[in-house]
Coordinates of C-alpha atoms in Angstrom, one line a residue:
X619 CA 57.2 54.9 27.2
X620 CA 55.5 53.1 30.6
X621 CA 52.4 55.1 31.4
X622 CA 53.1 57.2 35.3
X623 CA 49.5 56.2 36.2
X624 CA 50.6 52.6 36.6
X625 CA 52.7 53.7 39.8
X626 CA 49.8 55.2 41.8
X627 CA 47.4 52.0 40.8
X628 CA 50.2 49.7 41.8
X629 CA 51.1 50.9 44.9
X630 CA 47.7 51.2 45.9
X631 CA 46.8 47.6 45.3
X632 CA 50.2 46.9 47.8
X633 CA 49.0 49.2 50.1
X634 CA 45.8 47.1 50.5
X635 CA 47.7 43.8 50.4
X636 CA 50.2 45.3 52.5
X637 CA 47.3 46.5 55.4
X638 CA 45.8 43.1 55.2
X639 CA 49.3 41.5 56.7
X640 CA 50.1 44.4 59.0
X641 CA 52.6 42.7 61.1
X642 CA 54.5 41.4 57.8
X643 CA 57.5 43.4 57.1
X644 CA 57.3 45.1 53.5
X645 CA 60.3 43.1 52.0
X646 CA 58.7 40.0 53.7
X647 CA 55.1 41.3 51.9
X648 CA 57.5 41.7 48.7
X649 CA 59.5 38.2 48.4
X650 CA 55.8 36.3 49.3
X651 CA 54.0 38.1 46.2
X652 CA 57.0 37.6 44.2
X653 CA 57.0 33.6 45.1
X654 CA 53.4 33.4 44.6
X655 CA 53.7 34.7 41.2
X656 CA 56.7 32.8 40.2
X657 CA 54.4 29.9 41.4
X658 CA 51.3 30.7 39.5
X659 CA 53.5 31.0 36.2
X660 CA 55.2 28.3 35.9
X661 CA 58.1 29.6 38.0
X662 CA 58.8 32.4 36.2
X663 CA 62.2 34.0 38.0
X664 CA 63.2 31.1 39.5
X665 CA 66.9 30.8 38.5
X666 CA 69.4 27.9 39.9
X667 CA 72.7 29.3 41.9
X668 CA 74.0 25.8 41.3
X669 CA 73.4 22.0 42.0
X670 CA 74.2 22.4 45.1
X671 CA 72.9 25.8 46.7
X672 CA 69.5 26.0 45.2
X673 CA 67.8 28.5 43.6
X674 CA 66.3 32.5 43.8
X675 CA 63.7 34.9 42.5
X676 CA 64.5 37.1 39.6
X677 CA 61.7 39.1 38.6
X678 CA 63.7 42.0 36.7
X679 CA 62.2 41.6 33.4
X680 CA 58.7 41.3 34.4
X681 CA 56.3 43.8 33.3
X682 CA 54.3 46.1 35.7
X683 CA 51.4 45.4 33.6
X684 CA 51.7 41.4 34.3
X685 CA 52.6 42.6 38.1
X686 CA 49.8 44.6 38.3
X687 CA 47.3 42.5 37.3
X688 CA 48.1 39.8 39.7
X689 CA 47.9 42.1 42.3
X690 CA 44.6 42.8 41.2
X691 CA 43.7 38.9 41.4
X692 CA 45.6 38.3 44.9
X693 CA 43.3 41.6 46.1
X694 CA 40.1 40.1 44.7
X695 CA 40.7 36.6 46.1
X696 CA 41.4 38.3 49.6
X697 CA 38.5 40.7 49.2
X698 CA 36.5 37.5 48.4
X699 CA 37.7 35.6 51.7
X700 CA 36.8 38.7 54.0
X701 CA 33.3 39.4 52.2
X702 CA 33.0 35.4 53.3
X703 CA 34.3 35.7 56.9
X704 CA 32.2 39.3 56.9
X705 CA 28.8 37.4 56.5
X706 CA 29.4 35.1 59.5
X707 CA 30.1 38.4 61.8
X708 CA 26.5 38.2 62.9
X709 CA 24.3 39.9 65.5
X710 CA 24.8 36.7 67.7
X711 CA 28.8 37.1 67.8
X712 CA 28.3 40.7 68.3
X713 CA 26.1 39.9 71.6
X714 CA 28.1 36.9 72.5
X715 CA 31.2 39.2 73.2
X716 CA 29.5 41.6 74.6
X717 CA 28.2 38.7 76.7
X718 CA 31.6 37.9 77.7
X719 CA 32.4 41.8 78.3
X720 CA 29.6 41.6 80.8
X721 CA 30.9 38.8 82.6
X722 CA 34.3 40.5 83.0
X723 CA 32.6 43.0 84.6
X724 CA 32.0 45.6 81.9
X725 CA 28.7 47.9 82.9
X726 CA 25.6 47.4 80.6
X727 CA 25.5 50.8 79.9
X728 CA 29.2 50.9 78.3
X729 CA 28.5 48.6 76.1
X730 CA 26.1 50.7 73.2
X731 CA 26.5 50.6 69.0
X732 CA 29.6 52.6 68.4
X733 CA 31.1 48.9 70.6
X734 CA 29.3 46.8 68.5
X735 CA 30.2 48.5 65.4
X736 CA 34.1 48.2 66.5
X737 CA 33.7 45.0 67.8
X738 CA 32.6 44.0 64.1
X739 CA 35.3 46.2 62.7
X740 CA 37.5 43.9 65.1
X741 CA 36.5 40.3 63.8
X742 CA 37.0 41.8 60.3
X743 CA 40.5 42.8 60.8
X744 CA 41.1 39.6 62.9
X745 CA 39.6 37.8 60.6
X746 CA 42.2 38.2 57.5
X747 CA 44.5 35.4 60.1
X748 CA 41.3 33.4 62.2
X749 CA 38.4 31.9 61.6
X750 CA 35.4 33.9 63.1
X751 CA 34.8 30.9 65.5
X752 CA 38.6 30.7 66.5
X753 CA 38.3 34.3 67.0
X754 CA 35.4 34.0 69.3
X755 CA 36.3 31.1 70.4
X756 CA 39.7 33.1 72.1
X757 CA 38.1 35.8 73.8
X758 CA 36.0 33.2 75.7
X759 CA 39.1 31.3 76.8
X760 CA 40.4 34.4 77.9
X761 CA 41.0 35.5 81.5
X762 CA 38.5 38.3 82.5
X763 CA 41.5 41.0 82.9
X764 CA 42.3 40.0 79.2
X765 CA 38.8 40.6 78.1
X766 CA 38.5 43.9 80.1
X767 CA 41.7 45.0 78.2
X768 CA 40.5 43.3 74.7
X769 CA 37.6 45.6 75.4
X770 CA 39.9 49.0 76.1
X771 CA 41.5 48.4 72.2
X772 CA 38.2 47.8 71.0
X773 CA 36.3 50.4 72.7
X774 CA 39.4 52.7 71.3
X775 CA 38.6 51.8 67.8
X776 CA 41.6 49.6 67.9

């Protein structure tokens, strides 16, 4: 008999995934994990159609125990890449934007922590797909009606 607590842990963990790649659709999130894994052990799944028409994923007979522990690896190496792009979300980015919120004519006195704490909370969500330099590095080639309306979403709490 399969232990029931797997279920909750394993949906969790795709949850996480899933929330990290929010504009992936879930069969999308579903077939990538499944490919990566077939990948990482040596193509396990992979079945031939024929010479001719190539191959697909069959992942029927894997465990959820095996399943669940690479989701538990893909989490950690994603956690691992935001903690990374987290540290370079400094209090010089922070300003710079709000630099460039000023400049699109955003009033000093708009611009307080709870911003600063969701422009950070911005980068780190951004950041799962840019750089925090590319990120940056778009909101200052932005026109000053974009940045006023970049500033909206964040001043929303996105």
């Amino acid at each position: 008999m399969r232990d029931r607590r797997r279920i909750p842990r394993i949906i969790s963990l795709l949850q996480k995934i899933w929330e990290q790649q929010h504009d992936v659709r879930f069969n999308q999130l579903i077939s990538n994990l499944q490919s990566q894994y077939s990948l990482l052990n040596d193509n396990y799944g992979k079945k031939e159609i024929d010479s001719n028409r190539g191959t697909y994923l069959d992942l029927f007979f894997l465990e959820d125990d095996k399943w669940e522990l690479f989701l538990e690896d893909y989490w950690r190496e994603i956690e691992e890449e935001l903690k990374k792009e987290e540290a370079k979300i400094t209090d010089e980015v922070i300003n710079e934007v709000i630099n460039l919120f000023l400049e699109a004519g955003i009033k000093q006195e708009s611009l307080d922590d709870k911003v600063s704490n969701n422009i950070r909370r911005f980068y780190l969500v951004e950041s799962r797909w840019l750089t925090t330099e590319a990120i940056t590095d778009l909101i200052k080639n932005f026109s000053n009606e974009d940045r006023l309306q970049l500033f909206y979403k964040i001043n929303q709490g996105l």
